XYZ file of C-alpha atoms in Angstrom:
634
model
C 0.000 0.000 0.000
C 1.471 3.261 -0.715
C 2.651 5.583 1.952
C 1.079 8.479 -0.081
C -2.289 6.704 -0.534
C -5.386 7.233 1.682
C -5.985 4.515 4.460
C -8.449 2.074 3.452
C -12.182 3.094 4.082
C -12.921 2.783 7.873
C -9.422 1.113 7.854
C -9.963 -2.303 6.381
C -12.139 -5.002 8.178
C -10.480 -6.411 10.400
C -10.883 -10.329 10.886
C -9.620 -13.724 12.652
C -6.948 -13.448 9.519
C -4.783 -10.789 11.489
C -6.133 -7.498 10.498
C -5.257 -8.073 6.324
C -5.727 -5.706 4.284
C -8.851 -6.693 1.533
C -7.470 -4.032 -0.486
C -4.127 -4.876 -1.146
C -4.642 -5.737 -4.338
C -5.561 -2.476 -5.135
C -2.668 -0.232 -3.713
C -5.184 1.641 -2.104
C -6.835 4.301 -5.216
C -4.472 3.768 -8.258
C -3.650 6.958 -9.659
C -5.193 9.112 -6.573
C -3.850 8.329 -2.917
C -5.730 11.382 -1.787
C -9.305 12.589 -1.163
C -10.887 14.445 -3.999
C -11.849 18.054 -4.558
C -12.356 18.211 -0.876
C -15.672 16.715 -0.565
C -14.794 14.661 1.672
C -15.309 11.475 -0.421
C -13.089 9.154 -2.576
C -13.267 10.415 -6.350
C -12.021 8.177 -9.629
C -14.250 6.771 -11.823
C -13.340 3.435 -12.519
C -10.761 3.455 -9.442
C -12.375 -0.033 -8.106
C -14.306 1.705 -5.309
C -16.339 -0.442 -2.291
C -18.666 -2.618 -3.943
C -21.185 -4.422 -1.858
C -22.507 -8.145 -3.095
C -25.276 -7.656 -1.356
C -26.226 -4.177 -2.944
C -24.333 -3.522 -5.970
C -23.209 -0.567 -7.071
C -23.648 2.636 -4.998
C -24.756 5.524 -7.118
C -25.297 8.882 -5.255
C -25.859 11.984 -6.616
C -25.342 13.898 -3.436
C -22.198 16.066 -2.355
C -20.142 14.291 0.287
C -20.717 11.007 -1.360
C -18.044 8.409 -2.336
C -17.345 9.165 -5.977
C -20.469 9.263 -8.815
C -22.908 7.230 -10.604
C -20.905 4.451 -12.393
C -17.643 4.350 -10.468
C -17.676 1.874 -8.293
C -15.650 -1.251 -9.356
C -16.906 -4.589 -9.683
C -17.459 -7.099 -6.502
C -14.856 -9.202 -8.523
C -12.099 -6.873 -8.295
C -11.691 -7.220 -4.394
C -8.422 -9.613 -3.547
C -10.279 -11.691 -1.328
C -13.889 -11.572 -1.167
C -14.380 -13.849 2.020
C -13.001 -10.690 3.978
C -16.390 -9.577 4.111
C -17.457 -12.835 5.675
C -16.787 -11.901 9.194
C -18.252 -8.560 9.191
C -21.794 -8.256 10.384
C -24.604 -7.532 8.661
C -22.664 -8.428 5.629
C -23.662 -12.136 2.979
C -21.286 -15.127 3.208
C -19.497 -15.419 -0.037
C -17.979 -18.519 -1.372
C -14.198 -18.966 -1.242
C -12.663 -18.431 -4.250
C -9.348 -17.999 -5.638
C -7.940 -14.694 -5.563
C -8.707 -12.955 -8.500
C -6.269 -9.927 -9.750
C -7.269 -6.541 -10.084
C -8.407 -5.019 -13.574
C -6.242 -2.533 -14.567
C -8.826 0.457 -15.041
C -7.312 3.800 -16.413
C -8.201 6.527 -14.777
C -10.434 9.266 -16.326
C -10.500 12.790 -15.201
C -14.209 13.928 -13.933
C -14.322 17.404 -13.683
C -16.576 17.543 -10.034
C -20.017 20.006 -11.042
C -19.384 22.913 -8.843
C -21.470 23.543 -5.906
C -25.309 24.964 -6.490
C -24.649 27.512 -3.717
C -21.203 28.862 -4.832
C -21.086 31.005 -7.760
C -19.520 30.436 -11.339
C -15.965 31.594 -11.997
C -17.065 33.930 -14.586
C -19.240 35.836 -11.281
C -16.479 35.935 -9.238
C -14.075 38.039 -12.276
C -13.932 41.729 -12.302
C -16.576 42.864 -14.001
C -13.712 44.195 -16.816
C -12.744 40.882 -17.753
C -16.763 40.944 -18.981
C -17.968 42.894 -22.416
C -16.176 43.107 -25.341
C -15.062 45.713 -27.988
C -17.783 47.507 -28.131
C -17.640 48.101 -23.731
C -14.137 49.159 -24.207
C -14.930 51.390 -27.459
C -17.850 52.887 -25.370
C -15.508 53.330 -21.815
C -13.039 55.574 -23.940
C -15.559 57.545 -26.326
C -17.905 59.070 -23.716
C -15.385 60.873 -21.482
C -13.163 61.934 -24.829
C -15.997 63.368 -26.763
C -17.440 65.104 -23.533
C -13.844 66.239 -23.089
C -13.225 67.450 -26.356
C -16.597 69.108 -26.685
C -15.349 71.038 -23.605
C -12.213 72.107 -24.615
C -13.276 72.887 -28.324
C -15.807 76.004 -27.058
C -13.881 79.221 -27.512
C -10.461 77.370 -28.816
C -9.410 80.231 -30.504
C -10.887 83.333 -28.277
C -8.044 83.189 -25.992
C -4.655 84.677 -26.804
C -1.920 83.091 -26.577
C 0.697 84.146 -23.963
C 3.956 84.010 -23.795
C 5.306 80.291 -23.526
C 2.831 79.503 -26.445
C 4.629 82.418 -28.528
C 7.668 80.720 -28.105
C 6.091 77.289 -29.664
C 4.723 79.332 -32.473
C 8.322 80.445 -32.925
C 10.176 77.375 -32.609
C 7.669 75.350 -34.373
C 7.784 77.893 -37.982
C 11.595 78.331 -38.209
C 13.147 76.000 -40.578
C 14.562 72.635 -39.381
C 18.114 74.000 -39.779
C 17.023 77.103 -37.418
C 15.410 75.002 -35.716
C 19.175 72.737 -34.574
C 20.788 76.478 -34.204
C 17.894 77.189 -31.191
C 17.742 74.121 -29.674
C 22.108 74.219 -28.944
C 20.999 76.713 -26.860
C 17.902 76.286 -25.397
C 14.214 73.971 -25.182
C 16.298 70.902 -26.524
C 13.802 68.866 -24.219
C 11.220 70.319 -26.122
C 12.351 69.334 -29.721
C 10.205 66.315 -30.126
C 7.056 68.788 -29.179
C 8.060 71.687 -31.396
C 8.876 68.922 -34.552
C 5.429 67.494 -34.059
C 3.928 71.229 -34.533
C 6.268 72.224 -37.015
C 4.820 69.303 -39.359
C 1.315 70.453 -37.970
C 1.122 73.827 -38.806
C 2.754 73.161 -42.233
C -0.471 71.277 -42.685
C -3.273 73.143 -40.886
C -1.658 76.466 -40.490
C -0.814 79.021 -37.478
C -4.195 80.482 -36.317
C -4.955 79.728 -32.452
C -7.456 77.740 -33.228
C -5.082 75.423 -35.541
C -2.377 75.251 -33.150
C -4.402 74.452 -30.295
C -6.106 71.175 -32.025
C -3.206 68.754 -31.028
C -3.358 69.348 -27.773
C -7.162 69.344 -27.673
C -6.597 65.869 -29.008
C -4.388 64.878 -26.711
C -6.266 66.284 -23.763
C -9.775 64.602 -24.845
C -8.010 61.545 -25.355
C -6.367 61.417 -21.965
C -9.800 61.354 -20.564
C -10.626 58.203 -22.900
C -7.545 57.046 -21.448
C -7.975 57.311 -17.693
C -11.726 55.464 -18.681
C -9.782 52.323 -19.857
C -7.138 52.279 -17.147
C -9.693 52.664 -14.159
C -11.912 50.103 -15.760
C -8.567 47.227 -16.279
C -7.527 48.569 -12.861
C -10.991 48.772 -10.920
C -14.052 48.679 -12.283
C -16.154 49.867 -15.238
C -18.340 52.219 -13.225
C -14.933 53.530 -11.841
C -12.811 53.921 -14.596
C -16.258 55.719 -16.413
C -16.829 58.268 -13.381
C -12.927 59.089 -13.337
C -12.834 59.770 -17.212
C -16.074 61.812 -17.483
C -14.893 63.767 -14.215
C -11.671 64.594 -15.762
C -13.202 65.706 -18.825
C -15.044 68.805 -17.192
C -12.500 69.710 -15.014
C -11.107 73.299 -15.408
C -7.289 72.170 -15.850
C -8.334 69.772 -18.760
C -9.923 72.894 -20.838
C -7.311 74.774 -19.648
C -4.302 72.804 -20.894
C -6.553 71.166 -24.004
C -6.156 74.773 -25.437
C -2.616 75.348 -24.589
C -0.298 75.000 -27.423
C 2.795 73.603 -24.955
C 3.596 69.775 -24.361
C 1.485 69.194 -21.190
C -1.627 67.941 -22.795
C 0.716 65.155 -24.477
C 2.243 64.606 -21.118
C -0.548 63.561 -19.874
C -1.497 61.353 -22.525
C 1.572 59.469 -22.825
C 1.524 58.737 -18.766
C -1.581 56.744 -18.960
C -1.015 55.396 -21.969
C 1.866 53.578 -20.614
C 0.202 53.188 -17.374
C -2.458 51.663 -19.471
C 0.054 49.180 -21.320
C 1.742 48.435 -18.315
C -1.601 46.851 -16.922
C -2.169 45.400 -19.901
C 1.027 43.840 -19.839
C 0.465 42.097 -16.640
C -3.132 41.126 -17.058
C -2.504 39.439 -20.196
C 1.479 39.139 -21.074
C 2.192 39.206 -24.863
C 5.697 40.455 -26.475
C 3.304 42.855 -28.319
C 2.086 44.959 -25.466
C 5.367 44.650 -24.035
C 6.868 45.919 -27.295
C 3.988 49.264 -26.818
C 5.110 49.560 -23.468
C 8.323 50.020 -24.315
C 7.658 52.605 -26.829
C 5.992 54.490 -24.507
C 8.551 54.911 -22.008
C 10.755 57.859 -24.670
C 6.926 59.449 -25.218
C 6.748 59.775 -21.615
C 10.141 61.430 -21.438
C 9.577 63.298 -24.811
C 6.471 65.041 -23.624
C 8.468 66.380 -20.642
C 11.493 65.058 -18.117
C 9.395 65.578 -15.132
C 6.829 62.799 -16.401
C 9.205 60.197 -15.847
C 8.655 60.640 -12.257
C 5.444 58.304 -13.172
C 8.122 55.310 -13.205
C 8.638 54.957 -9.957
C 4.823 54.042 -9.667
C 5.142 51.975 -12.638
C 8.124 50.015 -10.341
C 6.165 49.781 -7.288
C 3.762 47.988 -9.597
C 6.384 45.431 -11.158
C 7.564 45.016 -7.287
C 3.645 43.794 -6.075
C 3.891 41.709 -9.287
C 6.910 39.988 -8.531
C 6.195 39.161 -5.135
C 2.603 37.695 -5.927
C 5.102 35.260 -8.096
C 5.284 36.465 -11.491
C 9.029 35.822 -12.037
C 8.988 37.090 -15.668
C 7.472 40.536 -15.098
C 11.060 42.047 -13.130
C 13.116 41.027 -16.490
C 10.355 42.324 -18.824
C 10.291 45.498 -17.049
C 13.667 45.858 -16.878
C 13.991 45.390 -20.640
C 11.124 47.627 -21.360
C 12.579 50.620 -19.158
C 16.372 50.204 -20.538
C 15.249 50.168 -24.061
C 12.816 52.936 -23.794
C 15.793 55.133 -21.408
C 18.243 54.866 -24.275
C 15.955 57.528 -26.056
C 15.128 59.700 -23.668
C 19.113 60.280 -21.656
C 20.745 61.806 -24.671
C 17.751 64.791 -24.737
C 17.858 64.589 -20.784
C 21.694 64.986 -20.391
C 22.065 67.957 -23.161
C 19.302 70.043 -21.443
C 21.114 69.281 -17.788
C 23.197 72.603 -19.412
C 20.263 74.597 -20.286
C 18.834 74.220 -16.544
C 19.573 77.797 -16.264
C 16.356 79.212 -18.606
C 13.743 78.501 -15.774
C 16.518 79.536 -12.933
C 13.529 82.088 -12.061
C 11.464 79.044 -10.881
C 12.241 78.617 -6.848
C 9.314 77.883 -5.170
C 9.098 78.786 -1.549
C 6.341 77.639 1.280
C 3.360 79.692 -0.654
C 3.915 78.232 -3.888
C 3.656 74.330 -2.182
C 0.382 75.505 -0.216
C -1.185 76.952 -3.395
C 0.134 73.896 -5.698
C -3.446 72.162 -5.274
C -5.510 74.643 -6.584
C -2.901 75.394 -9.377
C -3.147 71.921 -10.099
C -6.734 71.308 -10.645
C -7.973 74.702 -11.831
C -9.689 76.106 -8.455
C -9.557 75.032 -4.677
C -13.485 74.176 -5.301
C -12.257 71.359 -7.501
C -9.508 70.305 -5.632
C -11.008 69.726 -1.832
C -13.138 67.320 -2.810
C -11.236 65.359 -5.463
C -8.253 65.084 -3.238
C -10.686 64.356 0.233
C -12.208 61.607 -2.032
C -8.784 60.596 -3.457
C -7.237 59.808 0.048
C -10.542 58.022 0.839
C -9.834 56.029 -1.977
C -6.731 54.955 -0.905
C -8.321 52.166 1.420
C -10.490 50.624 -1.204
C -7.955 49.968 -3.696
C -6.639 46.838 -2.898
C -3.563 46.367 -4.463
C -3.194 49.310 -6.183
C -3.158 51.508 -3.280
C 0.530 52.271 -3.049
C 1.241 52.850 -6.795
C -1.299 55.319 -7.164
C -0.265 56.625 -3.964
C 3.655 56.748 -5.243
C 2.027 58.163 -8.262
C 0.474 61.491 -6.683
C 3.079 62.381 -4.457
C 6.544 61.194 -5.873
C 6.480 64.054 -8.508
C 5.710 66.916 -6.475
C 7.529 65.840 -3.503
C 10.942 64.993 -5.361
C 10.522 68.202 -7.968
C 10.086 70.683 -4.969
C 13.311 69.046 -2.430
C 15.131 69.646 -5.549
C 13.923 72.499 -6.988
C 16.857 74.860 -6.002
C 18.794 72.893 -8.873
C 16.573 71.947 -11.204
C 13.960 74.209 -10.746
C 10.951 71.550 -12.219
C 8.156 72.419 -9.478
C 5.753 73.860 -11.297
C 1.931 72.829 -11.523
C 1.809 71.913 -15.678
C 4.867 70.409 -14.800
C 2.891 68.116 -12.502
C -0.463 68.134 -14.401
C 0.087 64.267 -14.991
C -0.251 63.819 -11.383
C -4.143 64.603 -11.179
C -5.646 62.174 -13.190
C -4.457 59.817 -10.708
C -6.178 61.369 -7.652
C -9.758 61.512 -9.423
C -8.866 57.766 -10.256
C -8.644 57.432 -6.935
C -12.109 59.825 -6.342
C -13.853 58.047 -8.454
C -13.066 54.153 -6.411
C -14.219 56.063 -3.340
C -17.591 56.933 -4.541
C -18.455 53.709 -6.749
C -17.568 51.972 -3.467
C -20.405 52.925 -2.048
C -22.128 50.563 -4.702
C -20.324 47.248 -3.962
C -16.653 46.473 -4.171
C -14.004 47.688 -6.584
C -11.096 45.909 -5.765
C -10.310 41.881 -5.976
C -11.920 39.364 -7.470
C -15.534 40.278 -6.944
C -15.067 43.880 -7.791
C -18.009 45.300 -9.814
C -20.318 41.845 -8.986
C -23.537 42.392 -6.802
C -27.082 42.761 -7.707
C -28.640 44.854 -10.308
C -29.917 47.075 -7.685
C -26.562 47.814 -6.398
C -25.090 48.456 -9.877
C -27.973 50.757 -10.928
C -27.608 52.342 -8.257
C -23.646 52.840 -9.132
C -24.163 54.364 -11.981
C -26.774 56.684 -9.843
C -23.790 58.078 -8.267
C -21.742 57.890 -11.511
C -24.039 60.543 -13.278
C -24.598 62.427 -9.844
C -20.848 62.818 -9.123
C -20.061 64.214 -12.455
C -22.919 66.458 -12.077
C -21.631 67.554 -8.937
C -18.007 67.982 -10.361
C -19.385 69.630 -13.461
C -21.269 72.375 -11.432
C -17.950 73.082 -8.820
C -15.521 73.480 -12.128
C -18.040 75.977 -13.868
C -15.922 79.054 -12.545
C -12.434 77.592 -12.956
C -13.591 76.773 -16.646
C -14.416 80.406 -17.276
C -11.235 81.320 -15.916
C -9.098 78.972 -18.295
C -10.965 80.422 -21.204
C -10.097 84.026 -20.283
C -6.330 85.157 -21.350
C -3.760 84.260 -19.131
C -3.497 86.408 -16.101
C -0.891 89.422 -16.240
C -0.389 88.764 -20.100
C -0.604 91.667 -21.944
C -3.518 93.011 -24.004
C -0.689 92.130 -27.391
C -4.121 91.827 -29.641
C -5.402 94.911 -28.955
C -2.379 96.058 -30.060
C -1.434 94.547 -33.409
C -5.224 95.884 -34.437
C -4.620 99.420 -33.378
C -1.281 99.602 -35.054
C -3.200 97.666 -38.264
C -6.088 100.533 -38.556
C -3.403 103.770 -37.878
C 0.113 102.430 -39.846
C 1.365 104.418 -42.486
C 4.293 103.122 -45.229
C 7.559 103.526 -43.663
C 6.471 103.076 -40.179
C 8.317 101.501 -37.228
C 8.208 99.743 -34.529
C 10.189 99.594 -31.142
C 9.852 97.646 -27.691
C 9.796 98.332 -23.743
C 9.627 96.131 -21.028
C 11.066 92.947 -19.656
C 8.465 90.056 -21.423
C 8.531 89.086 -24.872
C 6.998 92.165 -26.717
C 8.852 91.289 -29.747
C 7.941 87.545 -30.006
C 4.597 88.430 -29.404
C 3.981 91.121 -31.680
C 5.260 89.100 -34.347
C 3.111 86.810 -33.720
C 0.004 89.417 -34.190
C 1.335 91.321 -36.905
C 2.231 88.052 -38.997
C -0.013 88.262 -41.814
C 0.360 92.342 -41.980
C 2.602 92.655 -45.129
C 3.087 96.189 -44.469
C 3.601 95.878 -40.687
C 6.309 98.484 -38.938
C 9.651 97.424 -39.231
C 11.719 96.649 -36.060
C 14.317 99.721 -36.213
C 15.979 98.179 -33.349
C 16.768 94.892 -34.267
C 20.642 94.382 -34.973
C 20.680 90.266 -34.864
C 17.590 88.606 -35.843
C 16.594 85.498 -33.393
C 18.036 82.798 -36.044
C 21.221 84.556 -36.398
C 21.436 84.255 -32.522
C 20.292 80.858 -32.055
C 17.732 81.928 -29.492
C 14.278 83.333 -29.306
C 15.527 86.955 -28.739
C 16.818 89.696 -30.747
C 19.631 91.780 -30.300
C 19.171 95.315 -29.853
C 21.341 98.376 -31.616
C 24.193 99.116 -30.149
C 24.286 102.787 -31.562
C 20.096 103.763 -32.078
C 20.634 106.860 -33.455
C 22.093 105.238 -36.773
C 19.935 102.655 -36.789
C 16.743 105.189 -36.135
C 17.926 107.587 -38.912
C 15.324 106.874 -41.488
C 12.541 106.404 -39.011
C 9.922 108.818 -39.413
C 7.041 107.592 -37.011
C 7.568 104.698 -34.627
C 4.927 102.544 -32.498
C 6.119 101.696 -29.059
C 5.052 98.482 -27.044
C 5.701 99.256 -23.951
C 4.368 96.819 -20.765
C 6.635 98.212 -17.761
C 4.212 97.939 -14.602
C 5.556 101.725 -13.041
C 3.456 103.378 -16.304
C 6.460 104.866 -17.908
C 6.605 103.762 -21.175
C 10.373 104.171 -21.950
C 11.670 102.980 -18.377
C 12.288 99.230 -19.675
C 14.277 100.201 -22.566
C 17.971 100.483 -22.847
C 18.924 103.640 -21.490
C 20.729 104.661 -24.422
C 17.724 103.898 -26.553
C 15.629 105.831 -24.578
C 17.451 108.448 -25.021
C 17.526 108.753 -28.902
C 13.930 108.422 -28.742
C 13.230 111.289 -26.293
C 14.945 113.437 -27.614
C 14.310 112.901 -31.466
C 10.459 111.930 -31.217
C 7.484 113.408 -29.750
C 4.549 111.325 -28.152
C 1.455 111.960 -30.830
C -1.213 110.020 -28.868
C -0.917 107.210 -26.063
C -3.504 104.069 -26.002
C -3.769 102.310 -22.909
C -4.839 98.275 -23.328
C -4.476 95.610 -20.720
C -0.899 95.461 -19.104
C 0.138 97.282 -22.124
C 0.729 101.071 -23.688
C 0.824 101.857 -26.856
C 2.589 105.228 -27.977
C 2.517 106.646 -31.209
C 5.497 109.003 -31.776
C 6.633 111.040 -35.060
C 10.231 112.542 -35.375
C 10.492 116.529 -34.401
C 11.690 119.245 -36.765
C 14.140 119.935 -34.807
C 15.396 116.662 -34.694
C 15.191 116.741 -38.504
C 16.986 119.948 -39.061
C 19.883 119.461 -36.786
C 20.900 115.910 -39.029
C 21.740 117.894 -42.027
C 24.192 120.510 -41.458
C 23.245 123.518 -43.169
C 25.679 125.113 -45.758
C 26.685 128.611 -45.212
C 28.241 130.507 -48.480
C 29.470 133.366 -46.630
C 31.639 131.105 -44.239
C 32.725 128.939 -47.098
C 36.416 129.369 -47.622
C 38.078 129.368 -51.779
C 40.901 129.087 -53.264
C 42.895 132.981 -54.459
């Protein structure tokens, strides 16, 4: 009998033979030697189970009973069948010679699960349920309510000054385009080679400039849909996704032409893959994963801060006993580095063109609101988001890592590389209404573990109750921040205003000179671009592409370079109301004393000054010739 086998039932019957074993013939249950499924009795179908002469075969249907219907061997398998002689209540049976066992190959029975426990398929998140048409669904509602948000007034808001410098870097030619990028933005060059391309094609008008990003915002909402739905549940992933999309920040960086809204993107879209990856392992998705690692970095540096919560995920992987995952990862994230370190390493040297950025204790206690658009948004997404935090599950820590690595690490280290800044960080908030939206589907039956999303259809209508009311409710808090966004930028310059008054009053020969410490010149381009017979820039000595940079440099000796000028337009936006005070001194000077002020338009943050040359100034140029001083030849 084997050591591994199951003792015989009720341990043999015992007779005046010595306690022998009537099953020895059998070697206890060939093929089993243990009890089955845990029912608590013998399985194996054909396994040459108790038979009884005086009964037959036993056939019960009932759980806890020995076996099924048809397995139970025949009473002429049994060694010796006069064991059963001395047991009571059992028939005398005539001696006989031992007769060997039948060699019966065991067949697999797969046991009927038990009426009162559920299927497998009830137990499985409800995302492992639907099909295409689920997932198509999960990602089009929040990115077409998304997009239809950002879309209204696309074009009504000027653009300020960081945008002016992508409409810059994204027109000059590609070999301009290497000359700027020695210098400066070189993190940015992906961004600005995308919207070079794009504006080739659809043109430089706001409202054409603004569409990638609109894209890219909208579809980060899709985005966040799938990712809560693989992560969580449907209902979850849904409420997160339409709750982004009608979030101030959303409409405010869907209609900024700058590399945030791609940020964004690309960080769940890895996120996304990554989870993919580990649901359902393929080399494919581990190829997209990859991929997405230099998009991440591309976008902007202080993205890749998202990889420490993609490693905290690989970590919980690994020690659930996926032994694969930790070389797949590391793979992905060396292959996907190896594009992204060259850009990172050259623009280590060009730290120095957001120097001005160092954040002090304000800055950190404002950083929420900044973040999300208006403290009316953020309270309650980030009260919900910690509440979150202890319903889900597993991924509690990453998405925990995922919110406050990047802030955290960008502000102890912003004295060097001066990265804390909100659209920095906007990839961070999609993960606390993630988090938001598990705290309020909760409410509606679990969202974590096997059974999340399973419960009656009560429960689940009444989850997506509190899917359309939360929305709602975040809808109606982010009405004010939304107006904000779609307002121009705060402290930027009326620059508009501007170009149209100088439009309707220029005359041929007119010129055009700058005061003040922003970008007047960038941005005036910028307005005046289609004007062919816009006032030339007297001042300019070295154009921006001779430079290499995105600034001009001014003439060293103005009265020269002023000679011709007959009437000049000056931009000035100093804040002490003195429209020549942020000029250089020596310019100023020329000006004063060779022009007169004709009239003097006040705009937003902005003067404009309308000055024509003075006789004087145009007498004293020419020296006159005197015939009575002239000297001749006797």
């Amino acid at each position: 009998m084997s050591v591994n086998a199951s003792p015989p039932y009720g341990g043999g019957y015992p007779d005046a033979q010595g306690g022998h074993d009537p099953y020895a013939g059998q070697g206890a249950y060939p093929g089993q030697g243990a009890y089955a499924d845990g029912q608590g009795g013998y399985a194996g179908p054909g396994q040459g189970g108790y038979a009884d002469p005086a009964q037959g075969t036993y056939a019960d249907h009932a759980q806890g009973a020995y076996g099924g219907p048809g397995t139970y061997a025949d009473p002429g398998q049994y060694a010796d069948p006069a064991a059963y002689a001395g047991a009571p209540g059992q028939q005398q049976a005539q001696a006989a010679e031992p007769v060997a066992p039948k060699q019966v190959a065991p067949k697999p029975v797969d046991p009927e699960p038990p009426a009162d426990e559920p299927e497998a398929e009830a137990d499985a998140p409800e995302d492992s349920k639907g099909g295409r048409l689920v997932t198509a669904v999960t990602f089009l509602l929040p990115t077409l309510l998304a997009f239809a948000m950002i879309w209204r007034g696309i074009g009504d808001r000027q653009l300020w000054r960081d945008e002016h410098a992508t409409w810059w870097a994204a027109t000059l030619s590609f070999h301009d385009l290497s000359l700027l990028i020695r210098s400066i933005d070189v993190v940015f060059t992906p961004y600005y080679v995308v919207m070079h391309v794009w504006i080739a094609i659809a043109g430089d008008s706001p409202t054409a400039m603004r569409i990638p990003g609109a894209v890219a915002m909208a579809a980060s909402a899709g985005l966040l849909a799938l990712l809560g739905r693989r992560l969580f549940t449907t209902q979850a992933g849904i409420l997160a996704g339409l709750a982004v999309a009608v979030m101030p920040f959303t409409t405010r960086y869907g209609q900024e032409i700058r590399p945030y809204a791609f940020a964004v993107a690309a960080v769940l879209l890895s996120t996304l893959l990554l989870a993919r990856a580990l649901d359902k392992p393929s080399f494919k998705v581990w190829v997209a994963y990859t991929l997405s690692v230099p998009l991440i970095g591309w976008s902007h540096l202080a993205s890749m801060a998202v990889l420490g919560a993609h490693l905290v995920i690989i970590v919980i992987a690994r020690r659930a006993g996926d032994k694969i995952v930790g070389w797949a990862y590391a793979a992905a994230f060396t292959l996907g580095m190896c594009f992204v370190v060259p850009m990172a390493v050259s623009g280590s040297g060009q730290s120095g063109q957001i120097a001005w950025n160092n954040p002090g204790v304000e800055d950190l206690m404002d950083f929420p609101k900044n973040l999300f658009g208006s403290w009316a948004v953020a309270v309650p997404v980030m009260a919900l988001g910690a509440l979150g935090l202890f319903f889900a599950g597993r991924m509690a820590l990453p998405l925990a890592v995922w919110i406050v690595l990047p802030p955290v690490a960008t502000y102890v280290t912003a004295a060097q590389l001066h990265l804390f800044l909100p659209r920095y960080l906007q990839f961070t908030a999609p993960a606390w209404v993630l988090l938001a939206a598990v705290a309020v589907v909760r409410l509606a039956g679990p969202v974590a573990g096997a059974k999340a999303g399973t419960g009656a259809v009560a429960r689940r209508g009444f989850g997506w109750v509190l899917v359309a009311a939360a929305v709602a409710g975040v809808a109606f808090q982010s009405l004010p921040g939304i107006r904000e966004t779609r307002q121009n930028a705060l402290g930027e310059p009326d620059y508009r205003g501007a170009a149209q008054l100088i439009e309707a009053g220029q005359k041929k020969g007119d010129g055009i000179v700058f005061s003040g410490v922003q970008t007047e010149r960038r941005a005036m381009d910028f307005e005046l671009r289609d004007d062919a017979g816009r006032p030339k820039d007297w001042l300019m000595y070295r154009t921006p592409q001779e430079r290499g940079s995105f600034d001009a440099a001014e003439c060293p000796h103005p009265a020269k370079c002023l000679a011709k000028a007959d009437r000049l337009w000056l931009v000035s936006t100093t804040l002490d109301g003195k429209p020549f005070s942020g000029m250089p001194t020596t310019s100023a000077a020329v000006i004063q004393r060779s022009f007169k002020v004709v009239k003097t338009k006040k705009l937003t943050y902005l003067q404009l000054v309308l000055l024509e040359r003075t006789r004087a100034a145009t007498d004293s140029s020419e020296e006159k010739d005197d015939a009575a001083k002239r000297k001749v030849h006797t």
